[in-house]
Every structure is written in C-alpha cells, then in structure tokens.
Amino acid sequence: DAGVIQSPRHEVTEMGQEVTLRCKPISGHDYLFWYRQTMMRGLELLIYFNNNVPIDDSGMPEDRFSAKMPNASFSTLKIQPSEPRDSAVYFCASSLALFSGQEQFFGPGTRLTVL
Amino acid sequence: DQQVKQNSPSLSVQEGRISILNCDYTNSMFDYFLWYKKYPAEGPTFLISISSIKDKNEDGRFTVFLNKSAKHLSLHIVPSQPGDSAVYFCAASVDNAGNMLTFGGGTRLMVKP
C-alpha cells in the first residue's frame, strides 16, 4: 500500500480564495482524521470520520472550514474563504479501530500559505 | 485547555547520551499513550506506545515510562543518534472514544555528533 496520500503537497493562494485539500486513506482503514499543525498550537485535530460519517468536528475552527468523505477512499477539507491565519500544514491520517489508541498513519501533509 | 502538554519545546543532546522527552496530561480518562516522530516535510510516524495497565514499554533504544499517579510519561532514547533528530509528539486516547488522539505540542530533539 502506498500509505496515506495527500494532494497538493504545497498550496499558495490569496486571501478570499477557496482552497480544497485532498486525502486518500489507506485501503481498509475505518477512520480518517484531519489535523492542522502550527507553531503555536502543535497538532490540532480538526475533524474525524468513521466509515465515511463525520463523528467529531468540534475542532473545526470556523464555518469557513468544511470536510467531506463521499466514499471510503477519498476525503476533502475545504476552506472558503481562506484567510492568512489559515496558513499551516494540514495532515490527513487514517487508522483501523481494533483497539483504543490504535496507531494512526499520517500522510505527508499539505503546506498551505494564504497571502 | 491543553489536555496533553509537552513543556519543553526543544532539547539538545550529545550523540551517545540519553535523551529524555517528557509529557504531562490532565485527563485521568486517558488509557493509551503513543509517541510519534516527525521529520521535516514528512507526516508524523508512530514510534512506541503504552497502555495504562503498564508502567514501562521498551522497543530497542526507545523506552516509554508511564506514571499514572503523576499523570506523566516520558520517552527515553539510549543511546541517542543524530538520526533521532526530529520533533517528537506525545499523544493520548480514551477508551471508546473512536480512536481519537489528543496530541501535545511537540518537542524538537537535536542530537549533536
């Protein structure tokens, strides 16, 4: 398996533009997670899905952020409109759910810069 | 309010010596703890974990210690190698919480040759 795949790897956009980040989890994994990493706050969980259903989106910072998982092999995180403070590295991760604390496998991340 | 804290943002150690990375948590419901390592431009990768029923887990040069009464865990790397230079994240989970992990802010380890 190629692991968790994220695209694009880098995104530079202007304030006010829509940004869509994409993720392909590892085949067979039940859970998918979106994280944001910043210097100030470290790794923050934004939202996670179980079997394509959003379970907890309490980490989504504002209504400008939305996430979907239309099928087991694809998820998107959208920011509309984007703002400079959204600049960060966004990670997608997936895991099985055999037991509590099952390790999560992370993608390489998307570095977002909003000018 | 951060439930998992890594109070040292950075640590510098000489090659061959021991590296000790610390992590504190506040939620007594956490029952499983993990350490992840992250290199620049890569996603975090799982390193080692420990269940709350144990107080120590060892894997080669890496050992994690858990002190439940103090709500504290630590990662020991012995001997430290330059390739260990990375950011280390501590994470914790609650049973039956959908495998959700709460991460600390990370500690940047620099191992000098």
Short mmCIF file of C-alpha atoms in Angstrom, two decimals:
data_model
loop_
_atom_site.label_atom_id
_atom_site.label_comp_id
_atom_site.label_asym_id
_atom_site.label_seq_id
_atom_site.Cartn_x
_atom_site.Cartn_y
_atom_site.Cartn_z
CA ASP A 1 0.00 0.00 0.00
CA ALA A 2 1.26 3.50 -0.82
CA GLY A 3 0.21 4.87 2.52
CA VAL A 4 -1.96 7.91 3.06
CA ILE A 5 -1.85 10.17 0.02
CA GLN A 6 -2.43 13.90 0.20
CA SER A 7 -2.63 16.50 -2.53
CA PRO A 8 -1.46 19.04 -3.22
CA ARG A 9 1.79 18.99 -1.23
CA HIS A 10 2.03 22.75 -1.36
CA GLU A 11 -0.65 25.34 -1.95
CA VAL A 12 -0.20 29.09 -2.17
CA THR A 13 -3.31 31.17 -2.54
CA GLU A 14 -4.60 34.65 -1.94
CA MET A 15 -6.87 35.67 0.85
CA GLY A 16 -10.51 35.13 -0.02
CA GLN A 17 -9.91 32.24 -2.38
CA GLU A 18 -11.33 28.77 -1.92
CA VAL A 19 -8.86 26.03 -1.03
CA THR A 20 -9.51 22.29 -1.30
CA LEU A 21 -7.19 19.75 0.24
CA ARG A 22 -7.49 16.09 -0.71
CA CYS A 23 -6.77 12.83 1.04
CA LYS A 24 -6.77 9.16 0.10
CA PRO A 25 -6.62 6.96 3.21
CA ILE A 26 -5.03 3.53 3.43
CA SER A 27 -7.37 0.96 1.95
CA GLY A 28 -9.40 -0.83 4.60
CA HIS A 29 -8.97 1.76 7.32
CA ASP A 30 -12.17 2.68 9.15
CA TYR A 31 -11.12 6.06 10.47
CA LEU A 32 -9.94 9.22 8.77
CA PHE A 33 -8.62 12.27 10.59
CA TRP A 34 -7.77 15.82 9.53
CA TYR A 35 -5.18 17.71 11.58
CA ARG A 36 -3.62 21.14 11.40
CA GLN A 37 -0.10 21.84 12.59
CA THR A 38 1.02 25.32 13.58
CA MET A 39 3.94 26.59 15.61
CA MET A 40 1.65 27.98 18.27
CA ARG A 41 -0.76 25.10 18.74
CA GLY A 42 1.11 22.00 17.59
CA LEU A 43 -1.06 19.25 16.09
CA GLU A 44 -4.76 20.02 16.37
CA LEU A 45 -7.48 17.57 15.41
CA LEU A 46 -9.99 19.30 13.16
CA ILE A 47 -12.45 16.52 12.35
CA TYR A 48 -12.59 12.77 12.04
CA PHE A 49 -14.74 10.26 10.21
CA ASN A 50 -15.70 6.68 10.96
CA ASN A 51 -16.90 4.66 7.98
CA ASN A 52 -17.29 7.89 5.99
CA VAL A 53 -19.50 9.51 8.64
CA PRO A 54 -18.26 12.63 10.46
CA ILE A 55 -18.06 11.81 14.16
CA ASP A 56 -16.50 14.84 15.80
CA ASP A 57 -16.00 18.20 14.11
CA SER A 58 -15.54 20.22 17.28
CA GLY A 59 -12.01 21.08 16.23
CA MET A 60 -13.08 22.82 13.03
CA PRO A 61 -12.20 26.44 13.73
CA GLU A 62 -14.97 28.22 11.87
CA ASP A 63 -17.76 27.78 9.40
CA ARG A 64 -15.28 28.61 6.68
CA PHE A 65 -13.94 25.09 7.14
CA SER A 66 -15.81 22.05 5.87
CA ALA A 67 -14.88 18.42 5.31
CA LYS A 68 -16.49 15.61 3.38
CA MET A 69 -15.87 11.94 2.85
CA PRO A 70 -18.05 10.82 -0.07
CA ASN A 71 -16.58 7.31 -0.06
CA ALA A 72 -14.09 5.14 1.79
CA SER A 73 -11.18 6.15 -0.39
CA PHE A 74 -11.48 9.92 -0.57
CA SER A 75 -11.88 12.94 1.67
CA THR A 76 -11.66 16.68 1.19
CA LEU A 77 -11.06 19.59 3.52
CA LYS A 78 -12.28 22.88 2.13
CA ILE A 79 -11.62 26.41 3.32
CA GLN A 80 -13.83 29.11 1.86
CA PRO A 81 -12.91 31.93 2.02
CA SER A 82 -9.32 31.43 3.08
CA GLU A 83 -7.50 33.84 5.39
CA PRO A 84 -3.78 34.36 6.16
CA ARG A 85 -4.22 32.83 9.63
CA ASP A 86 -5.20 29.56 7.95
CA SER A 87 -1.59 29.16 6.82
CA ALA A 88 -0.37 25.89 8.31
CA VAL A 89 0.46 22.31 7.44
CA TYR A 90 -2.64 20.15 7.15
CA PHE A 91 -2.31 16.43 7.74
CA CYS A 92 -4.65 13.61 6.94
CA ALA A 93 -4.35 10.34 8.86
CA SER A 94 -6.16 7.02 8.80
CA SER A 95 -6.38 4.02 11.09
CA LEU A 96 -8.11 0.78 11.84
CA ALA A 97 -10.14 0.60 15.01
CA LEU A 98 -9.17 -2.67 16.58
CA PHE A 99 -8.50 -1.19 19.99
CA SER A 100 -8.26 2.08 21.82
CA GLY A 101 -5.20 4.05 20.83
CA GLN A 102 -4.71 2.22 17.56
CA GLU A 103 -1.90 3.97 15.78
CA GLN A 104 -2.77 6.42 13.08
CA PHE A 105 -0.90 6.60 9.79
CA PHE A 106 -0.23 10.10 8.56
CA GLY A 107 0.10 11.46 5.08
CA PRO A 108 2.96 13.80 4.13
CA GLY A 109 0.84 16.87 4.69
CA THR A 110 -0.20 19.88 2.63
CA ARG A 111 1.60 23.12 3.37
CA LEU A 112 -0.90 25.92 2.87
CA THR A 113 0.15 29.53 2.53
CA VAL A 114 -2.54 32.19 2.31
CA LEU A 115 -1.20 35.57 1.24
CA ASP B 1 -7.19 23.96 27.75
CA GLN B 2 -4.49 21.58 26.58
CA GLN B 3 -5.05 18.09 27.93
CA VAL B 4 -1.64 16.87 26.77
CA LYS B 5 1.37 19.09 27.33
CA GLN B 6 4.99 18.89 26.32
CA ASN B 7 6.56 21.71 28.26
CA SER B 8 9.96 21.59 26.59
CA PRO B 9 9.77 22.90 23.04
CA SER B 10 13.33 21.78 22.33
CA LEU B 11 16.07 19.55 23.66
CA SER B 12 19.72 19.24 22.64
CA VAL B 13 21.70 16.10 23.44
CA GLN B 14 25.15 14.79 22.56
CA GLU B 15 25.36 11.67 20.43
CA GLY B 16 25.60 8.54 22.56
CA ARG B 17 23.93 10.12 25.59
CA ILE B 18 20.39 9.61 26.81
CA SER B 19 17.52 11.75 25.51
CA ILE B 20 14.54 12.15 27.83
CA LEU B 21 11.38 13.70 26.46
CA ASN B 22 8.57 14.46 28.86
CA CYS B 23 4.81 14.68 28.56
CA ASP B 24 2.11 15.57 31.08
CA TYR B 25 -1.63 15.06 30.80
CA THR B 26 -4.64 16.22 32.73
CA ASN B 27 -7.42 13.84 31.67
CA SER B 28 -7.48 10.84 34.01
CA MET B 29 -9.63 9.00 31.46
CA PHE B 30 -6.72 8.61 29.06
CA ASP B 31 -5.82 4.94 28.90
CA TYR B 32 -3.43 4.65 25.99
CA PHE B 33 -0.41 6.75 25.13
CA LEU B 34 1.64 6.98 21.97
CA TRP B 35 4.79 8.73 20.80
CA TYR B 36 5.19 9.90 17.23
CA LYS B 37 8.31 11.14 15.50
CA LYS B 38 8.21 13.75 12.76
CA TYR B 39 10.92 14.70 10.30
CA PRO B 40 10.71 17.96 8.31
CA ALA B 41 8.38 17.82 5.31
CA GLU B 42 7.00 14.44 6.38
CA GLY B 43 3.98 13.31 8.34
CA PRO B 44 4.37 12.02 11.91
CA THR B 45 5.19 8.33 12.19
CA PHE B 46 4.32 6.06 15.08
CA LEU B 47 7.22 5.23 17.36
CA ILE B 48 6.08 3.45 20.51
CA SER B 49 3.02 3.18 22.73
CA ILE B 50 1.99 2.13 26.22
CA SER B 51 -1.26 1.04 27.79
CA SER B 52 -2.32 2.44 31.14
CA ILE B 53 -2.08 -1.03 32.67
CA LYS B 54 1.68 -0.91 32.23
CA ASP B 55 4.33 1.43 33.54
CA LYS B 56 7.05 0.66 31.04
CA ASN B 57 7.37 -0.43 27.44
CA GLU B 58 10.65 -0.96 25.67
CA ASP B 59 11.49 -1.27 21.99
CA GLY B 60 15.17 -1.31 21.17
CA ARG B 61 16.70 2.05 22.03
CA PHE B 62 13.30 3.51 22.91
CA THR B 63 11.56 3.12 26.26
CA VAL B 64 8.38 4.81 27.40
CA PHE B 65 7.63 5.18 31.10
CA LEU B 66 4.18 5.94 32.49
CA ASN B 67 3.49 7.35 35.95
CA LYS B 68 -0.29 7.36 36.27
CA SER B 69 -0.39 8.97 39.69
CA ALA B 70 1.61 11.90 38.41
CA LYS B 71 -0.14 11.88 35.01
CA HIS B 72 3.27 11.92 33.42
CA LEU B 73 5.04 9.92 30.77
CA SER B 74 8.48 10.09 29.31
CA LEU B 75 10.33 8.74 26.31
CA HIS B 76 13.93 7.66 26.78
CA ILE B 77 16.26 7.20 23.83
CA VAL B 78 19.51 5.42 24.63
CA PRO B 79 21.94 5.85 23.03
CA SER B 80 20.88 8.92 21.08
CA GLN B 81 21.91 9.10 17.43
CA PRO B 82 21.98 12.05 15.02
CA GLY B 83 19.21 10.37 13.01
CA ASP B 84 16.95 10.71 16.04
CA SER B 85 16.86 14.48 15.50
CA ALA B 86 13.20 15.21 14.87
CA VAL B 87 10.08 16.58 16.51
CA TYR B 88 8.51 14.15 18.96
CA PHE B 89 4.80 14.28 19.73
CA CYS B 90 3.14 12.67 22.70
CA ALA B 91 -0.49 11.57 22.17
CA ALA B 92 -3.20 10.06 24.34
CA SER B 93 -6.55 8.39 23.83
CA VAL B 94 -9.63 7.45 25.83
CA ASP B 95 -11.18 4.02 25.50
CA ASN B 96 -14.35 4.02 23.45
CA ALA B 97 -13.60 7.49 22.12
CA GLY B 98 -13.50 6.46 18.50
CA ASN B 99 -9.74 6.11 18.40
CA MET B 100 -9.35 9.87 18.65
CA LEU B 101 -5.90 11.02 19.71
CA THR B 102 -5.06 14.19 21.61
CA PHE B 103 -1.57 15.42 20.80
CA GLY B 104 0.88 17.51 22.74
CA GLY B 105 2.65 20.47 21.16
CA GLY B 106 5.81 18.53 20.35
CA THR B 107 9.47 18.66 21.42
CA ARG B 108 12.23 19.25 18.91
CA LEU B 109 15.16 16.94 19.66
CA MET B 110 18.58 17.77 18.29
CA VAL B 111 21.28 15.13 18.66
CA LYS B 112 24.73 16.58 18.07
CA PRO B 113 27.51 14.40 16.65
#
